[in-house]
Amino acid sequence: MAIPLICQCPERQQEAAQLRARYGFVEAGQSPCALVLTAERLELRKTDEPKLGAVYVDFVEGAMAHRRKFGGGRGQAIAKAVGLKKGANPTVIDATAGLGRDAFVLASLGCEVQLIERHPAVAALLEDGLARAALDLDVAPIAMRMSLHHGVAVELLPTMSADVVYLDPMFPHRDKSALVKKEMRIFQTLVGSDPDADALLAAARQAARLKVVVKRPDYAEPLAGAKPASSVPTKKNRFDIYPQ
Ligand SMILES: C[S@@+](CC[C@H](N)C(=O)[O-])C[C@H]1O[C@@H](n2cnc3c(N)ncnc32)[C@H](O)[C@@H]1O
């Protein structure tokens, strides 16, 4: 179903038209979600639940800024799983980029990260977040280490390579916290599930020079039923590691 992109800022009509042409959005139409281009940013809103608030990518302020400053640096679980010890900065493909939070954490710790996102609305939100990040003095050097590819990972991965391929496919969440609830509700409505998630592991193993890292909720079975060599646990998730 085509997603409407509504422009609320008269000065940005041309930009809106370019986004519609590039990603296949429409000017108006019936859809449970819509993109809205405001004077500040591109937002995703759930049209049938306007009170839910908007989802957008913000690498400069809010939760991502807090995590960048106080998130635990190379000691945090994702950094350990990817292998950022002793000054190593592996190159990474984040093949299920979503809103780019994990990719941003890795880029802020020094990794060059290529992001793959297949959903046009999510890719457009990421592109907008990266463009705004590039205008911020502190965050621009991090954003420069992140490059976005809009496409399907199983098709793009055979043409790419990196030290580490990172995967975080959709999985039904049990988490009831307000933020997760809001984002997951909008995300589930928009993106749905990832029925081809199992096929991703094989494609990722072809593209990774050192290892594949898969983020899973702690209660979920391993991706594709494949037992990892090791795992790094967090409070609610774990990172399963598949060395080459
Ligand atoms: C759970 S979210 C990832 C969240 C992300 N790790 C973050 O930190 O924001 C999963 C995302 O992967 C995308 N995705 C799933 N399978 C994909 C594939 N085969 N190719 C590209 N993107 C994919 C979905 O569209 C969704 O946006």
Short mmCIF file of N, CA and C and ligand atoms in Angstrom, two decimals, residues 59 64 67 78 94-105 115-120 122-123 126 149-157 166-171 173 183-184 187 190-197 199-200 215, ligand 1:
data_model
loop_
_atom_site.label_atom_id
_atom_site.label_comp_id
_atom_site.label_asym_id
_atom_site.label_seq_id
_atom_site.Cartn_x
_atom_site.Cartn_y
_atom_site.Cartn_z
N PHE A 59 19.36 11.79 15.80
CA PHE A 59 20.67 11.38 16.29
C PHE A 59 21.31 12.48 17.15
N MET A 64 19.27 9.27 21.85
CA MET A 64 20.55 8.95 21.19
C MET A 64 21.68 9.82 21.73
N ARG A 67 22.62 8.41 25.09
CA ARG A 67 23.38 7.16 24.94
C ARG A 67 24.81 7.44 24.47
N ILE A 78 26.70 -4.29 22.94
CA ILE A 78 26.76 -4.32 21.46
C ILE A 78 28.20 -4.14 20.99
N ASP A 94 25.01 -2.93 8.84
CA ASP A 94 23.79 -3.15 9.61
C ASP A 94 22.70 -3.43 8.58
N ALA A 95 22.38 -4.71 8.39
CA ALA A 95 21.52 -5.11 7.26
C ALA A 95 20.03 -4.97 7.57
N THR A 96 19.68 -4.60 8.80
CA THR A 96 18.28 -4.35 9.17
C THR A 96 18.25 -3.03 9.96
N ALA A 97 18.48 -1.93 9.27
CA ALA A 97 18.83 -0.67 9.95
C ALA A 97 17.72 -0.10 10.82
N GLY A 98 16.45 -0.24 10.42
CA GLY A 98 15.35 0.33 11.21
C GLY A 98 15.55 1.82 11.40
N LEU A 99 15.42 2.29 12.64
CA LEU A 99 15.59 3.73 12.90
C LEU A 99 17.04 4.09 13.18
N GLY A 100 17.94 3.15 12.96
CA GLY A 100 19.37 3.45 12.96
C GLY A 100 20.02 3.61 14.32
N ARG A 101 19.33 3.20 15.39
CA ARG A 101 19.92 3.44 16.72
C ARG A 101 21.16 2.60 16.95
N ASP A 102 21.08 1.31 16.64
CA ASP A 102 22.25 0.46 16.85
C ASP A 102 23.40 0.90 15.94
N ALA A 103 23.07 1.23 14.70
CA ALA A 103 24.12 1.69 13.76
C ALA A 103 24.78 2.96 14.29
N PHE A 104 23.98 3.84 14.87
CA PHE A 104 24.53 5.10 15.39
C PHE A 104 25.46 4.84 16.57
N VAL A 105 25.07 3.90 17.44
CA VAL A 105 25.94 3.57 18.58
C VAL A 105 27.29 3.08 18.05
N LEU A 115 24.32 1.04 6.26
CA LEU A 115 22.98 0.67 6.73
C LEU A 115 22.13 0.23 5.54
N ILE A 116 21.47 -0.92 5.69
CA ILE A 116 20.52 -1.37 4.66
C ILE A 116 19.11 -1.34 5.27
N GLU A 117 18.19 -0.68 4.60
CA GLU A 117 16.80 -0.68 5.06
C GLU A 117 15.90 -0.84 3.86
N ARG A 118 14.98 -1.79 3.95
CA ARG A 118 14.16 -2.07 2.77
C ARG A 118 12.86 -1.26 2.74
N HIS A 119 12.35 -0.88 3.90
CA HIS A 119 11.05 -0.19 3.87
C HIS A 119 11.24 1.27 3.46
N PRO A 120 10.52 1.71 2.40
CA PRO A 120 10.77 3.06 1.90
C PRO A 120 10.55 4.15 2.96
N VAL A 122 10.81 3.94 6.25
CA VAL A 122 11.88 3.89 7.26
C VAL A 122 13.18 4.43 6.66
N ALA A 123 13.45 4.06 5.40
CA ALA A 123 14.66 4.57 4.73
C ALA A 123 14.60 6.10 4.61
N LEU A 126 15.34 7.65 7.95
CA LEU A 126 16.78 7.56 8.22
C LEU A 126 17.55 8.63 7.44
N HIS A 149 21.77 2.52 2.41
CA HIS A 149 21.37 1.86 1.17
C HIS A 149 19.90 1.48 1.31
N HIS A 150 19.06 1.97 0.42
CA HIS A 150 17.65 1.55 0.45
C HIS A 150 17.51 0.32 -0.43
N GLY A 151 17.19 -0.81 0.19
CA GLY A 151 17.05 -2.02 -0.60
C GLY A 151 16.89 -3.23 0.30
N VAL A 152 16.78 -4.39 -0.33
CA VAL A 152 16.54 -5.64 0.39
C VAL A 152 17.89 -6.30 0.69
N ALA A 153 18.13 -6.61 1.96
CA ALA A 153 19.46 -7.08 2.37
C ALA A 153 19.90 -8.34 1.62
N VAL A 154 18.98 -9.30 1.46
CA VAL A 154 19.41 -10.54 0.80
C VAL A 154 19.84 -10.29 -0.65
N GLU A 155 19.36 -9.20 -1.24
CA GLU A 155 19.78 -8.86 -2.61
C GLU A 155 21.05 -8.02 -2.61
N LEU A 156 21.20 -7.14 -1.63
CA LEU A 156 22.36 -6.23 -1.61
C LEU A 156 23.61 -6.88 -1.01
N LEU A 157 23.42 -7.74 0.00
CA LEU A 157 24.58 -8.30 0.71
C LEU A 157 25.58 -9.02 -0.22
N TYR A 166 25.70 -7.09 11.00
CA TYR A 166 24.85 -7.00 12.19
C TYR A 166 23.39 -7.12 11.76
N LEU A 167 22.63 -7.97 12.45
CA LEU A 167 21.22 -8.20 12.11
C LEU A 167 20.33 -8.00 13.32
N ASP A 168 19.21 -7.34 13.12
CA ASP A 168 18.21 -7.17 14.18
C ASP A 168 16.82 -7.20 13.53
N PRO A 169 16.41 -8.38 13.02
CA PRO A 169 15.11 -8.43 12.36
C PRO A 169 13.96 -8.27 13.35
N MET A 170 12.79 -7.95 12.81
CA MET A 170 11.61 -7.75 13.66
C MET A 170 11.29 -9.03 14.42
N PHE A 171 10.87 -8.85 15.66
CA PHE A 171 10.43 -9.99 16.46
C PHE A 171 9.34 -9.48 17.40
N HIS A 173 7.48 -8.18 20.27
CA HIS A 173 8.00 -7.77 21.57
C HIS A 173 6.99 -7.98 22.69
N GLU A 183 6.68 2.99 19.52
CA GLU A 183 7.45 2.71 18.31
C GLU A 183 7.06 1.36 17.71
N MET A 184 6.88 0.37 18.59
CA MET A 184 6.56 -0.96 18.07
C MET A 184 5.19 -0.95 17.42
N PHE A 187 5.67 0.71 14.16
CA PHE A 187 6.53 -0.14 13.35
C PHE A 187 5.79 -1.40 12.88
N LEU A 190 3.45 -0.51 10.17
CA LEU A 190 4.11 -0.13 8.92
C LEU A 190 4.89 -1.29 8.31
N VAL A 191 5.77 -1.87 9.10
CA VAL A 191 6.74 -2.83 8.57
C VAL A 191 6.22 -4.26 8.67
N GLY A 192 5.40 -4.53 9.68
CA GLY A 192 4.91 -5.90 9.88
C GLY A 192 6.02 -6.78 10.41
N SER A 193 5.99 -8.05 10.03
CA SER A 193 7.05 -8.94 10.50
C SER A 193 8.08 -9.10 9.37
N ASP A 194 9.15 -9.82 9.64
CA ASP A 194 10.18 -10.07 8.63
C ASP A 194 10.16 -11.56 8.27
N PRO A 195 9.28 -11.97 7.36
CA PRO A 195 9.15 -13.40 7.08
C PRO A 195 10.41 -14.03 6.49
N ASP A 196 11.30 -13.19 5.91
CA ASP A 196 12.52 -13.76 5.31
C ASP A 196 13.73 -13.66 6.23
N ALA A 197 13.46 -13.42 7.55
CA ALA A 197 14.57 -13.20 8.49
C ALA A 197 15.56 -14.35 8.50
N ALA A 199 16.51 -16.30 6.13
CA ALA A 199 17.39 -16.29 4.95
C ALA A 199 18.51 -15.26 5.10
N LEU A 200 18.30 -14.28 5.97
CA LEU A 200 19.29 -13.22 6.16
C LEU A 200 20.61 -13.76 6.72
N LYS A 215 20.98 -9.61 16.99
CA LYS A 215 20.29 -9.18 18.22
C LYS A 215 18.96 -9.92 18.32
C1 LIG B 1 13.76 -4.30 14.53
S1 LIG B 1 14.08 -3.15 13.26
C2 LIG B 1 15.79 -2.75 13.51
C3 LIG B 1 16.02 -1.72 14.58
C4 LIG B 1 17.43 -1.20 14.56
N1 LIG B 1 18.40 -2.21 14.99
C5 LIG B 1 17.59 0.05 15.40
O1 LIG B 1 18.50 0.08 16.26
O2 LIG B 1 16.84 1.02 15.21
C6 LIG B 1 14.16 -4.13 11.83
C7 LIG B 1 14.26 -3.32 10.53
O3 LIG B 1 14.88 -4.12 9.54
C8 LIG B 1 14.25 -3.95 8.31
N2 LIG B 1 14.47 -5.18 7.54
C9 LIG B 1 14.05 -6.41 7.86
N3 LIG B 1 14.45 -7.32 6.96
C10 LIG B 1 15.17 -6.64 6.04
C11 LIG B 1 15.84 -7.01 4.84
N4 LIG B 1 15.83 -8.25 4.40
N5 LIG B 1 16.48 -6.04 4.13
C12 LIG B 1 16.49 -4.77 4.57
N6 LIG B 1 15.85 -4.34 5.69
C13 LIG B 1 15.19 -5.26 6.40
C14 LIG B 1 12.79 -3.69 8.66
O4 LIG B 1 12.13 -2.98 7.62
C15 LIG B 1 12.91 -2.88 9.94
O5 LIG B 1 12.95 -1.50 9.67
#
